[in-house]
Structure formats: C-alpha cells, structure tokens
mmCIF file of C-alpha atoms and ligand atoms in Angstrom:
data_model
loop_
_atom_site.group_PDB
_atom_site.id
_atom_site.type_symbol
_atom_site.label_atom_id
_atom_site.label_comp_id
_atom_site.label_asym_id
_atom_site.label_seq_id
_atom_site.Cartn_x
_atom_site.Cartn_y
_atom_site.Cartn_z
ATOM 1 C CA MET A 291 163.968 -20.563 129.483
ATOM 2 C CA SER A 292 163.241 -19.019 132.593
ATOM 3 C CA GLY A 293 161.690 -15.384 133.808
ATOM 4 C CA SER A 294 165.513 -14.639 135.119
ATOM 5 C CA GLY A 295 168.131 -14.083 132.522
ATOM 6 C CA TYR A 296 167.427 -12.956 128.740
ATOM 7 C CA GLU A 297 171.204 -10.554 128.287
ATOM 8 C CA ARG A 298 170.662 -8.327 126.069
ATOM 9 C CA ALA A 299 172.785 -10.798 123.450
ATOM 10 C CA GLU A 300 169.951 -13.605 123.986
ATOM 11 C CA LEU A 301 167.798 -10.576 123.068
ATOM 12 C CA VAL A 302 169.273 -10.133 120.171
ATOM 13 C CA SER A 303 169.461 -13.395 119.337
ATOM 14 C CA TRP A 304 165.389 -13.939 119.777
ATOM 15 C CA LEU A 305 164.673 -11.599 118.167
ATOM 16 C CA ARG A 306 166.197 -12.816 115.309
ATOM 17 C CA GLU A 307 164.706 -15.853 115.379
ATOM 18 C CA THR A 308 163.699 -17.604 112.446
ATOM 19 C CA ASP A 309 163.216 -21.665 112.984
ATOM 20 C CA PRO A 310 159.629 -22.141 113.750
ATOM 21 C CA GLU A 311 160.493 -25.001 116.551
ATOM 22 C CA MET A 312 162.153 -22.394 118.061
ATOM 23 C CA LEU A 313 159.518 -19.949 117.652
ATOM 24 C CA GLU A 314 157.172 -22.812 119.359
ATOM 25 C CA GLN A 315 159.159 -22.668 122.007
ATOM 26 C CA LEU A 316 159.806 -19.151 123.105
ATOM 27 C CA TRP A 317 155.103 -19.123 122.899
ATOM 28 C CA HIS A 318 154.928 -21.838 124.876
ATOM 29 C CA ALA A 319 157.732 -20.370 127.287
ATOM 30 C CA ALA A 320 155.861 -17.086 126.834
ATOM 31 C CA ASP A 321 152.893 -18.926 127.849
ATOM 32 C CA GLU A 322 152.938 -20.696 130.729
ATOM 33 C CA THR A 323 155.505 -17.813 132.544
ATOM 34 C CA ARG A 324 152.116 -15.669 132.242
ATOM 35 C CA ARG A 325 149.700 -18.270 133.540
ATOM 36 C CA SER A 326 151.697 -18.558 136.439
ATOM 37 C CA HIS A 327 152.612 -14.929 137.174
ATOM 38 C CA VAL A 328 148.604 -13.548 136.461
ATOM 39 C CA GLY A 329 147.058 -16.923 135.746
ATOM 40 C CA ASP A 330 144.999 -16.917 133.059
ATOM 41 C CA GLN A 331 141.800 -14.081 133.268
ATOM 42 C CA VAL A 332 142.320 -11.171 130.414
ATOM 43 C CA HIS A 333 141.416 -8.137 131.787
ATOM 44 C CA LEU A 334 139.377 -5.958 130.338
ATOM 45 C CA ARG A 335 140.155 -1.886 130.143
ATOM 46 C CA GLY A 336 137.394 0.379 128.477
ATOM 47 C CA LEU A 337 139.299 2.589 126.658
ATOM 48 C CA ILE A 338 137.560 6.269 126.008
ATOM 49 C CA GLU A 339 139.690 9.031 123.202
ATOM 50 C CA ILE A 340 138.244 11.506 125.013
ATOM 51 C CA SER A 341 140.403 13.980 122.271
ATOM 52 C CA ASN A 342 142.324 14.560 119.290
ATOM 53 C CA HIS A 343 143.475 17.540 120.217
ATOM 54 C CA CYS A 344 147.178 17.444 120.238
ATOM 55 C CA VAL A 345 149.936 20.200 120.341
ATOM 56 C CA ARG A 346 152.863 17.747 119.171
ATOM 57 C CA LEU A 347 154.802 16.543 115.665
ATOM 58 C CA CYS A 348 155.479 13.171 116.296
ATOM 59 C CA GLY A 349 156.647 11.426 112.923
ATOM 60 C CA TYR A 350 155.023 8.245 113.215
ATOM 61 C CA CYS A 351 150.839 9.882 114.383
ATOM 62 C CA GLY A 352 147.978 10.814 112.849
ATOM 63 C CA LEU A 353 147.347 13.005 115.196
ATOM 64 C CA ARG A 354 149.653 15.580 115.005
ATOM 65 C CA ALA A 355 149.274 19.269 115.578
ATOM 66 C CA GLY A 356 150.301 19.417 111.334
ATOM 67 C CA ASN A 357 147.771 16.758 110.493
ATOM 68 C CA ARG A 358 145.355 19.377 109.115
ATOM 69 C CA GLU A 359 143.059 16.791 107.526
ATOM 70 C CA LEU A 360 141.629 15.946 110.168
ATOM 71 C CA GLY A 361 138.659 17.471 111.614
ATOM 72 C CA ARG A 362 138.822 16.997 115.886
ATOM 73 C CA TYR A 363 137.078 16.713 118.787
ATOM 74 C CA ARG A 364 137.160 17.294 121.997
ATOM 75 C CA MET A 365 134.250 15.327 125.026
ATOM 76 C CA SER A 366 131.941 16.460 126.756
ATOM 77 C CA GLU A 367 132.402 15.673 130.779
ATOM 78 C CA GLU A 368 128.975 13.966 130.489
ATOM 79 C CA GLU A 369 129.703 12.144 127.235
ATOM 80 C CA ILE A 370 132.090 10.705 128.427
ATOM 81 C CA LEU A 371 130.227 10.190 132.008
ATOM 82 C CA GLU A 372 127.968 7.736 130.158
ATOM 83 C CA CYS A 373 130.805 5.703 128.197
ATOM 84 C CA ALA A 374 132.517 4.944 131.903
ATOM 85 C CA ASP A 375 128.798 4.498 133.319
ATOM 86 C CA LYS A 376 128.973 1.812 129.823
ATOM 87 C CA ALA A 377 131.938 0.518 130.677
ATOM 88 C CA ALA A 378 130.274 -0.700 134.082
ATOM 89 C CA GLN A 379 127.559 -2.058 132.925
ATOM 90 C CA TYR A 380 129.690 -4.217 130.951
ATOM 91 C CA GLY A 381 131.310 -5.184 133.997
ATOM 92 C CA TYR A 382 134.804 -3.967 132.912
ATOM 93 C CA GLY A 383 136.828 -2.754 135.571
ATOM 94 C CA THR A 384 138.773 0.073 134.010
ATOM 95 C CA VAL A 385 138.971 3.154 132.100
ATOM 96 C CA VAL A 386 141.341 3.974 129.954
ATOM 97 C CA LEU A 387 141.111 8.443 129.291
ATOM 98 C CA GLN A 388 143.566 8.225 126.283
ATOM 99 C CA ALA A 389 144.246 11.821 123.835
ATOM 100 C CA GLY A 390 147.157 14.023 122.031
ATOM 101 C CA GLU A 391 148.620 16.443 124.002
ATOM 102 C CA ASP A 392 145.898 18.633 124.097
ATOM 103 C CA TYR A 393 146.017 21.767 126.938
ATOM 104 C CA GLY A 394 142.403 22.254 126.228
ATOM 105 C CA LEU A 395 142.081 19.510 128.383
ATOM 106 C CA SER A 396 142.506 21.728 132.031
ATOM 107 C CA ARG A 397 144.601 20.650 134.892
ATOM 108 C CA ASP A 398 140.836 20.687 136.954
ATOM 109 C CA TRP A 399 139.058 19.986 133.758
ATOM 110 C CA ILE A 400 140.541 16.276 134.256
ATOM 111 C CA ALA A 401 140.491 15.728 138.135
ATOM 112 C CA SER A 402 136.703 16.666 138.311
ATOM 113 C CA LEU A 403 136.160 14.189 135.785
ATOM 114 C CA VAL A 404 138.279 11.618 137.551
ATOM 115 C CA ARG A 405 136.727 12.669 140.596
ATOM 116 C CA ARG A 406 133.325 11.824 139.570
ATOM 117 C CA ILE A 407 134.407 9.337 137.456
ATOM 118 C CA LYS A 408 135.776 7.286 139.965
ATOM 119 C CA ALA A 409 132.223 8.397 142.847
ATOM 120 C CA GLU A 410 129.688 7.233 140.008
ATOM 121 C CA THR A 411 131.091 4.187 138.545
ATOM 122 C CA GLY A 412 133.915 2.927 141.464
ATOM 123 C CA LEU A 413 136.510 2.070 137.738
ATOM 124 C CA ALA A 414 140.053 2.262 137.948
ATOM 125 C CA VAL A 415 140.551 5.340 135.744
ATOM 126 C CA THR A 416 144.731 4.769 133.535
ATOM 127 C CA LEU A 417 144.983 8.234 131.984
ATOM 128 C CA SER A 418 146.791 8.913 128.239
ATOM 129 C CA LEU A 419 147.005 12.499 127.664
ATOM 130 C CA GLY A 420 150.364 12.593 127.332
ATOM 131 C CA GLU A 421 153.635 14.710 129.347
ATOM 132 C CA ARG A 422 151.867 16.429 131.009
ATOM 133 C CA PRO A 423 153.653 19.180 133.608
ATOM 134 C CA GLU A 424 153.584 17.293 137.234
ATOM 135 C CA ASP A 425 151.499 19.813 138.872
ATOM 136 C CA ASP A 426 149.071 17.972 136.390
ATOM 137 C CA LEU A 427 149.462 14.194 137.482
ATOM 138 C CA ALA A 428 150.177 14.826 141.051
ATOM 139 C CA ALA A 429 146.901 16.836 140.919
ATOM 140 C CA TRP A 430 144.869 13.973 138.793
ATOM 141 C CA ARG A 431 146.993 11.709 141.310
ATOM 142 C CA GLU A 432 144.697 13.179 143.852
ATOM 143 C CA ALA A 433 141.908 13.467 142.607
ATOM 144 C CA GLY A 434 141.978 9.629 142.191
ATOM 145 C CA ALA A 435 143.816 8.698 138.851
ATOM 146 C CA ASP A 436 145.531 4.942 139.302
ATOM 147 C CA ARG A 437 146.877 5.055 136.254
ATOM 148 C CA TYR A 438 149.221 6.386 133.888
ATOM 149 C CA LEU A 439 150.580 5.151 129.986
ATOM 150 C CA LEU A 440 153.088 6.419 128.040
ATOM 151 C CA ARG A 441 155.193 4.310 126.231
ATOM 152 C CA PHE A 442 158.770 5.918 126.133
ATOM 153 C CA GLU A 443 158.639 5.360 122.067
ATOM 154 C CA THR A 444 162.566 4.141 121.383
ATOM 155 C CA SER A 445 165.303 3.423 124.010
ATOM 156 C CA ASP A 446 167.563 4.690 121.074
ATOM 157 C CA PRO A 447 167.847 8.609 122.315
ATOM 158 C CA ALA A 448 168.868 9.996 119.015
ATOM 159 C CA LEU A 449 165.927 7.931 116.820
ATOM 160 C CA TYR A 450 164.020 9.616 119.557
ATOM 161 C CA ALA A 451 164.681 12.526 118.955
ATOM 162 C CA VAL A 452 163.797 12.593 115.276
ATOM 163 C CA ILE A 453 160.637 10.307 115.616
ATOM 164 C CA HIS A 454 159.011 12.985 118.675
ATOM 165 C CA PRO A 455 160.347 15.801 118.311
ATOM 166 C CA GLY A 456 160.855 18.454 121.470
ATOM 167 C CA ARG A 457 157.591 20.777 122.514
ATOM 168 C CA GLY A 458 159.702 24.286 120.708
ATOM 169 C CA GLY A 459 158.579 27.531 121.996
ATOM 170 C CA ARG A 460 159.888 29.068 125.275
ATOM 171 C CA PRO A 461 161.128 28.096 127.249
ATOM 172 C CA ALA A 462 161.823 24.505 125.013
ATOM 173 C CA HIS A 463 160.181 21.683 126.767
ATOM 174 C CA PRO A 464 162.078 18.899 126.027
ATOM 175 C CA SER A 465 160.351 16.017 125.490
ATOM 176 C CA ASP A 466 161.657 13.035 128.167
ATOM 177 C CA ARG A 467 159.461 10.120 128.394
ATOM 178 C CA ILE A 468 162.028 8.187 130.449
ATOM 179 C CA GLU A 469 162.478 11.415 133.312
ATOM 180 C CA LEU A 470 158.850 11.696 133.736
ATOM 181 C CA LEU A 471 157.895 7.558 133.885
ATOM 182 C CA ARG A 472 159.831 8.113 137.526
ATOM 183 C CA ARG A 473 157.669 10.492 138.196
ATOM 184 C CA LEU A 474 155.010 9.047 137.939
ATOM 185 C CA GLN A 475 156.324 5.994 139.918
ATOM 186 C CA GLU A 476 157.179 8.299 142.268
ATOM 187 C CA LEU A 477 153.490 9.453 142.788
ATOM 188 C CA GLY A 478 152.896 6.725 143.176
ATOM 189 C CA TYR A 479 151.009 5.378 139.434
ATOM 190 C CA GLU A 480 151.065 3.086 137.964
ATOM 191 C CA ALA A 481 153.134 2.737 135.445
ATOM 192 C CA GLY A 482 152.977 1.997 131.743
ATOM 193 C CA SER A 483 155.521 2.081 128.451
ATOM 194 C CA GLY A 484 156.365 0.766 125.456
ATOM 195 C CA VAL A 485 157.263 1.199 122.144
ATOM 196 C CA MET A 486 156.259 0.535 117.797
ATOM 197 C CA VAL A 487 157.590 -2.542 116.601
ATOM 198 C CA GLY A 488 159.121 -1.704 113.484
ATOM 199 C CA ILE A 489 159.722 1.942 113.630
ATOM 200 C CA PRO A 490 161.610 3.132 110.492
ATOM 201 C CA GLY A 491 165.253 3.717 111.874
ATOM 202 C CA GLN A 492 164.906 0.635 115.298
ATOM 203 C CA THR A 493 167.754 -1.800 114.556
ATOM 204 C CA TYR A 494 168.142 -5.197 116.519
ATOM 205 C CA ASP A 495 170.059 -3.505 118.992
ATOM 206 C CA ILE A 496 167.823 -1.377 119.667
ATOM 207 C CA LEU A 497 164.316 -2.963 119.789
ATOM 208 C CA ALA A 498 166.633 -5.107 122.627
ATOM 209 C CA ASP A 499 167.702 -2.151 124.240
ATOM 210 C CA ASP A 500 163.545 -1.629 124.610
ATOM 211 C CA ILE A 501 163.078 -4.104 126.138
ATOM 212 C CA ASP A 502 165.888 -4.439 128.460
ATOM 213 C CA LEU A 503 165.024 -1.238 129.754
ATOM 214 C CA PHE A 504 161.142 -1.849 130.308
ATOM 215 C CA ARG A 505 162.902 -4.268 132.492
ATOM 216 C CA HIS A 506 164.826 -1.745 134.548
ATOM 217 C CA LEU A 507 162.237 0.394 134.885
ATOM 218 C CA ASP A 508 159.888 -1.846 136.476
ATOM 219 C CA LEU A 509 157.313 -1.277 134.429
ATOM 220 C CA ASP A 510 153.885 -2.302 135.754
ATOM 221 C CA MET A 511 152.177 -1.988 132.108
ATOM 222 C CA ILE A 512 152.777 -2.636 128.391
ATOM 223 C CA GLY A 513 152.014 -2.607 125.301
ATOM 224 C CA VAL A 514 153.940 -3.234 122.213
ATOM 225 C CA GLY A 515 151.956 -3.051 118.988
ATOM 226 C CA PRO A 516 153.505 -2.540 114.861
ATOM 227 C CA TYR A 517 154.590 1.021 114.089
ATOM 228 C CA ILE A 518 151.297 1.319 111.055
ATOM 229 C CA ALA A 519 152.969 4.110 108.452
ATOM 230 C CA HIS A 520 149.495 7.467 108.815
ATOM 231 C CA PRO A 521 150.060 8.702 104.921
ATOM 232 C CA ALA A 522 149.884 12.152 107.377
ATOM 233 C CA THR A 523 152.993 11.835 109.061
ATOM 234 C CA PRO A 524 156.652 12.371 107.804
ATOM 235 C CA LEU A 525 157.740 8.753 108.586
ATOM 236 C CA GLY A 526 154.745 7.760 106.523
ATOM 237 C CA THR A 527 155.462 9.146 103.744
ATOM 238 C CA GLN A 528 158.820 7.340 103.161
ATOM 239 C CA GLY A 529 158.101 4.508 101.105
ATOM 240 C CA GLY A 530 157.419 1.294 102.316
ATOM 241 C CA GLY A 531 155.070 1.121 105.320
ATOM 242 C CA ALA A 532 152.703 -1.980 105.162
ATOM 243 C CA ASN A 533 153.344 -4.782 107.514
ATOM 244 C CA HIS A 534 153.405 -8.057 105.754
ATOM 245 C CA GLU A 535 154.901 -11.260 107.097
ATOM 246 C CA ASP A 536 158.065 -11.603 104.909
ATOM 247 C CA GLY A 537 159.253 -8.142 105.461
ATOM 248 C CA SER A 538 158.203 -7.307 101.622
ATOM 249 C CA GLY A 539 157.377 -4.181 101.027
ATOM 250 C CA GLY A 540 158.074 -3.261 104.927
ATOM 251 C CA ASN A 541 159.009 -0.141 106.716
ATOM 252 C CA GLY A 542 162.542 0.737 105.799
ATOM 253 C CA GLY A 543 162.613 1.946 102.950
ATOM 254 C CA GLY A 544 163.084 5.390 103.840
ATOM 255 C CA ARG A 545 165.753 6.124 107.219
ATOM 256 C CA THR A 546 165.131 9.015 109.022
ATOM 257 C CA HIS A 547 167.549 8.308 111.165
ATOM 258 C CA ASP A 548 171.041 6.549 110.458
ATOM 259 C CA SER A 549 170.659 2.800 110.790
ATOM 260 C CA ALA A 550 173.651 1.769 108.398
ATOM 261 C CA ASP A 551 174.769 0.064 112.667
ATOM 262 C CA GLY A 552 172.283 -2.281 111.986
ATOM 263 C CA GLU A 553 169.267 -3.509 110.132
ATOM 264 C CA GLN A 554 166.221 -2.624 109.929
ATOM 265 C CA VAL A 555 163.548 -4.394 112.202
ATOM 266 C CA PRO A 556 160.540 -5.229 110.245
ATOM 267 C CA SER A 557 157.067 -4.290 111.635
ATOM 268 C CA ASP A 558 155.411 -6.931 110.405
ATOM 269 C CA GLU A 559 153.381 -9.486 113.100
ATOM 270 C CA LEU A 560 156.308 -12.241 113.841
ATOM 271 C CA MET A 561 157.725 -9.465 114.638
ATOM 272 C CA VAL A 562 155.057 -8.589 117.317
ATOM 273 C CA TYR A 563 154.814 -11.777 118.355
ATOM 274 C CA ARG A 564 158.402 -12.191 119.209
ATOM 275 C CA VAL A 565 158.842 -8.898 121.395
ATOM 276 C CA VAL A 566 155.037 -9.530 123.386
ATOM 277 C CA ALA A 567 156.462 -13.236 124.107
ATOM 278 C CA LEU A 568 160.343 -11.577 125.652
ATOM 279 C CA THR A 569 158.332 -8.879 127.373
ATOM 280 C CA ARG A 570 156.460 -10.859 129.568
ATOM 281 C CA LEU A 571 159.639 -13.713 130.223
ATOM 282 C CA VAL A 572 161.605 -9.876 131.037
ATOM 283 C CA CYS A 573 158.611 -8.631 133.103
ATOM 284 C CA PRO A 574 156.633 -11.587 134.517
ATOM 285 C CA GLU A 575 154.532 -10.204 136.373
ATOM 286 C CA ALA A 576 153.353 -6.867 133.980
ATOM 287 C CA ASN A 577 149.875 -6.221 132.284
ATOM 288 C CA ILE A 578 150.502 -6.844 128.792
ATOM 289 C CA PRO A 579 147.946 -6.040 126.646
ATOM 290 C CA SER A 580 147.112 -7.594 123.190
ATOM 291 C CA THR A 581 146.397 -4.396 121.593
ATOM 292 C CA THR A 582 144.624 -2.955 118.670
ATOM 293 C CA ALA A 583 147.481 -1.888 116.643
ATOM 294 C CA LEU A 584 147.857 -6.197 116.462
ATOM 295 C CA ALA A 585 144.455 -6.863 115.812
ATOM 296 C CA THR A 586 144.939 -3.931 113.397
ATOM 297 C CA ILE A 587 147.081 -5.776 111.292
ATOM 298 C CA ASN A 588 146.147 -9.767 111.102
ATOM 299 C CA LYS A 589 141.978 -9.004 112.054
ATOM 300 C CA GLU A 590 141.079 -12.552 112.238
ATOM 301 C CA SER A 591 143.110 -13.667 114.725
ATOM 302 C CA GLY A 592 146.181 -10.875 115.955
ATOM 303 C CA ARG A 593 143.784 -10.225 119.797
ATOM 304 C CA GLU A 594 144.071 -14.038 120.018
ATOM 305 C CA LEU A 595 147.629 -14.846 118.954
ATOM 306 C CA GLY A 596 148.976 -11.755 121.118
ATOM 307 C CA LEU A 597 146.947 -12.991 123.890
ATOM 308 C CA GLN A 598 149.204 -16.899 124.010
ATOM 309 C CA ARG A 599 152.062 -14.845 123.266
ATOM 310 C CA GLY A 600 152.237 -13.323 126.597
ATOM 311 C CA ALA A 601 149.643 -10.596 127.059
ATOM 312 C CA ASN A 602 146.963 -11.009 129.725
ATOM 313 C CA ILE A 603 144.497 -7.557 128.514
ATOM 314 C CA VAL A 604 142.879 -5.992 125.973
ATOM 315 C CA MET A 605 141.647 -2.623 125.252
ATOM 316 C CA PRO A 606 137.204 -3.177 124.375
ATOM 317 C CA ASN A 607 136.748 0.279 122.433
ATOM 318 C CA LEU A 608 133.777 2.761 124.202
ATOM 319 C CA THR A 609 134.632 5.927 122.709
ATOM 320 C CA PRO A 610 131.098 7.103 120.543
ATOM 321 C CA PRO A 611 131.349 6.217 116.559
ATOM 322 C CA GLU A 612 131.692 9.155 115.212
ATOM 323 C CA TYR A 613 135.329 10.510 117.563
ATOM 324 C CA ARG A 614 136.869 7.044 117.261
ATOM 325 C CA MET A 615 136.593 7.280 113.767
ATOM 326 C CA LEU A 616 137.882 10.511 114.218
ATOM 327 C CA TYR A 617 141.010 9.162 116.022
ATOM 328 C CA GLU A 618 143.078 8.008 113.551
ATOM 329 C CA ILE A 619 146.856 7.556 114.647
ATOM 330 C CA TYR A 620 147.006 5.302 112.377
ATOM 331 C CA PRO A 621 145.350 4.158 108.975
ATOM 332 C CA ASP A 622 141.915 1.150 108.780
ATOM 333 C CA LYS A 623 142.001 1.005 112.922
ATOM 334 C CA ALA A 624 140.647 -2.121 113.571
ATOM 335 C CA CYS A 625 136.523 -1.839 115.208
ATOM 336 C CA VAL A 626 136.519 1.365 113.813
ATOM 337 C CA ASN A 627 133.296 0.820 112.619
ATOM 338 C CA GLU A 628 131.596 -0.546 115.876
ATOM 339 C CA THR A 629 129.946 0.356 119.052
ATOM 340 C CA ALA A 630 130.838 -0.394 122.458
ATOM 341 C CA GLU A 631 128.301 -2.886 122.674
ATOM 342 C CA MET A 632 129.659 -4.404 119.546
ATOM 343 C CA CYS A 633 133.242 -4.461 120.740
ATOM 344 C CA ARG A 634 132.096 -6.126 124.085
ATOM 345 C CA GLY A 635 130.572 -8.959 122.895
ATOM 346 C CA CYS A 636 133.113 -9.766 120.371
ATOM 347 C CA LEU A 637 135.907 -9.489 122.783
ATOM 348 C CA ASN A 638 134.225 -12.257 125.417
ATOM 349 C CA GLY A 639 133.366 -14.349 121.969
ATOM 350 C CA ARG A 640 137.511 -14.560 121.710
ATOM 351 C CA ILE A 641 138.525 -14.844 124.712
ATOM 352 C CA HIS A 642 136.621 -17.261 126.204
ATOM 353 C CA ALA A 643 137.632 -19.027 122.195
ATOM 354 C CA ILE A 644 140.797 -19.345 123.693
ATOM 355 C CA GLY A 645 139.774 -20.970 126.924
ATOM 356 C CA ARG A 646 140.360 -18.347 129.285
ATOM 357 C CA SER A 647 138.144 -15.856 131.248
ATOM 358 C CA VAL A 648 137.425 -12.264 131.376
ATOM 359 C CA GLY A 649 138.961 -10.534 134.991
ATOM 360 C CA GLU A 650 136.776 -9.569 137.084
ATOM 361 C CA GLY A 651 137.653 -5.795 139.050
ATOM 362 C CA PRO A 652 140.869 -4.003 138.813
ATOM 363 C CA GLY A 653 142.862 -6.052 137.835
ATOM 364 C CA GLY A 654 145.939 -4.180 139.081
ATOM 365 C CA ARG A 655 149.578 -4.887 139.017
ATOM 366 C CA ARG A 656 150.570 -8.055 140.797
ATOM 367 C CA ARG A 657 153.911 -8.009 143.111
ATOM 368 C CA SER A 658 155.380 -11.382 144.068
ATOM 369 C CA GLY A 659 156.439 -11.927 147.756
ATOM 370 C CA ARG A 660 156.049 -8.364 148.491
HETATM 371 N N1 SAH B 949 149.062 11.312 123.171
HETATM 372 C C1 SAH B 949 148.993 10.391 124.007
HETATM 373 C C2 SAH B 949 148.076 9.212 123.762
HETATM 374 C C3 SAH B 949 148.838 8.390 122.131
HETATM 375 S S1 SAH B 949 148.318 7.206 121.337
HETATM 376 C C4 SAH B 949 150.892 10.418 124.213
HETATM 377 O O1 SAH B 949 151.365 10.711 123.231
HETATM 378 O O2 SAH B 949 151.449 9.564 125.041
HETATM 379 C C5 SAH B 949 149.137 5.848 121.860
HETATM 380 C C6 SAH B 949 149.906 4.677 121.608
HETATM 381 O O3 SAH B 949 150.255 4.603 120.247
HETATM 382 C C7 SAH B 949 151.411 5.929 120.985
HETATM 383 O O4 SAH B 949 152.169 5.907 122.451
HETATM 384 C C8 SAH B 949 152.264 4.881 120.552
HETATM 385 O O5 SAH B 949 152.989 4.264 120.579
HETATM 386 C C9 SAH B 949 151.199 4.495 119.475
HETATM 387 N N2 SAH B 949 151.019 4.968 117.436
HETATM 388 C C10 SAH B 949 150.550 6.404 117.621
HETATM 389 N N3 SAH B 949 150.871 6.188 116.205
HETATM 390 C C11 SAH B 949 151.708 4.610 115.238
HETATM 391 C C12 SAH B 949 151.068 4.669 114.974
HETATM 392 N N4 SAH B 949 151.553 4.510 113.471
HETATM 393 N N5 SAH B 949 151.269 2.729 114.381
HETATM 394 C C13 SAH B 949 150.951 2.307 115.714
HETATM 395 N N6 SAH B 949 150.857 3.394 116.304
HETATM 396 C C14 SAH B 949 150.496 4.558 116.480
#
C-alpha cells in the first residue's frame, strides 16, 4: 500500500472491508504514511467558537436558523482576545475562529480582530465562518488570516442540495462550497475541507468520491468525523442516529435522499477510522485532525485512535464554558463541561501517552519537493 493509487473501486472496497487483519494493515499503512510525511508531532489548534448565530438551514446542524430553542451568543472582541492570549500562553501555534454563518460578524470587525490577534499573539489564524462573499474572504486574507476551513460536506450534488440548502432570497445565494474552496486557494489561504461520515443518504460510492475529491482539490487540511443526529434538525428527527459500531440503530433509517442505488454508510466509529486512514493515504501531506465528533462517540479513546490511524492534529477548545454549551452543532459534544485549562492538560497527557509529541510553531502544510 503506497500513497499513490487508491482508485475509486479500491476506495469503495476498503470502506467495506471488515476483516480485522486487513483493517490492521490499513491502520498500519496510514500511520506509517503519517509518520513519514508529517512526522510525530501533533499540532494543536485552539478552537474559539465566536458566535452561534446562523442564517442557514443546514439539515444536520443544531445551529441552523430554524432552531428557535437555542440561546444565541456572539463573543466580544476582548473575550476573543483573552482566549487567543491563552492559546499563546499554552504554546498552541494556531487559533481557529469558528461560527455559524453570521453576518452580524461584519467584514471590518473580523478583519480588525484578525489584525489584533496577529499583532498581539503572532499566532496563525484559521477562519471557519461559512460561505462569505469573496470580498470578505479577500479582506480577511489581507488582514493576515492564514487558513480557512469550509467542509464541502458531500461531493454528491443531489445529496448536498438536500442537506445544505442554498440561502434563497433575492437575489438567491446558491451554495457552491467546492468553487469557494478554489477561490480561497487563489486568495492564498491554506484551504481545509472535509465531510461527515454516515450522513443520511450517503452511500459507499459517494463517500469514495468524497475522498477522491480531497485528492483533486489538493487540500491542506481535511477534517472528517461521524455525523451525529441532533434532535432539533430535520435530518436528526428521521429516526436512527445512534453511532453504534454494529450498525444497529444507526443512521439511515430516514431517507431524505434516494439512495436506492447504494447502501447507506453507517456513522459508526470504525467507519470514521477507515475514512481517516484512506484520507491520509490519498493525501499524505495534509493536516488531518482527530476530530471532536470522533472523541464524542468514543470519549475514552477516539482521539488517540484517530491519531494512530492517520491524524496529526488536535483542536483543543478554548471557548469559555458559558458559550461552549450553546455551540451545540450536535448533542453531547465531548469536553462541553470543561475549561480551556482542563482541555490543555487532558490533551497533552493523551498525546504523550501514545508516544507522540506536541508540535511547536504554526504547523502549516508541508510540501515535499516544492
Ligand atoms: N458555519 C461553519 C462552521 C460549521 S461547524 C460552516 O458551515 O462551515 C463545522 C462542521 O461541523 C460542519 O462543517 C459540519 O461538517 C460539522 N457538523 C455540523 N453538524 C454536525 C452533526 N450533526 N454531526 C457531526 N458533525 C456536524
């Protein structure tokens, strides 16, 4: 198993692989590829969830505008800077500013926030603020933002239309995240994307195409985690939604999308590891997080297993606890009752316990031979 190859048919067959010995080989190959291309350091990205306001109606996400039960917040500039200072003190190389798609966060306000964080902490800044107009993205890049995360969620246009409707209105705002990722790359951002594993309507063929698209987009960062049903969303109320490894009670009970031409992918842990490992093999140099969603479905060892099956990044949460509990994209999120200090201590311990070290510096994309 080497970095090249992995044609679509081969990806599908690995996604369907159940033989424990074969899977051990897959984990081993992914871990070796991770070690030889991005090394043993685990880079930490401090996550600050700066607002949970959102204009969109994504079928999977608890922050969707239609969820009227959720108390909404927007952090102040000073609160965000305090979190960024903590990141610098803790030795994290990057802060990630994430939010719902919130136009209350204006272009100029974010630009000046990015300038202050860069000037006062020197940290790398990653933005994850949804599908903003190109002028906003350009202004933030100009202000010094280094990276942008925007998961394309699925490569299948019909499924995408169901789970992630455009904004409508006049003029309508059709949603094309793949096009937006290309614009981000042209603007000079390191671009990150990813998908959820096991979203209702996702077939093995679609998931293999997603992995193939990671390769074609030449992404710098790729995040994949399990889809976790949220009861206040259309997809989450279709029945199913447990993330059991045997598939029982798993997602796929509901069919928002005609997947008669293929079988529903389960949203279980093992499937996420298959996708993490294949992503590493297909994109050997990418920065791949062991995600919070994975840690949520296996609180004991999900993070570690992700790191041992292809991932090299962890995103400790810096959001103040009173806001953290309101940033409920899915229920029962790992670490929701912890403080930034607790996350730091816990993650350092977990990283050392598996024989890895904590990365120093910004930990940007490495490119061999360029
Ligand atoms: N508003 C930003 C940030 C969204 S949260 C954006 O849309 O890009 C970041 C990611 O969380 C999403 O891209 C999605 O892949 C994931 N997510 C949302 N709801 C989820 C759910 N119910 N289960 C698992 N992951 C989810």
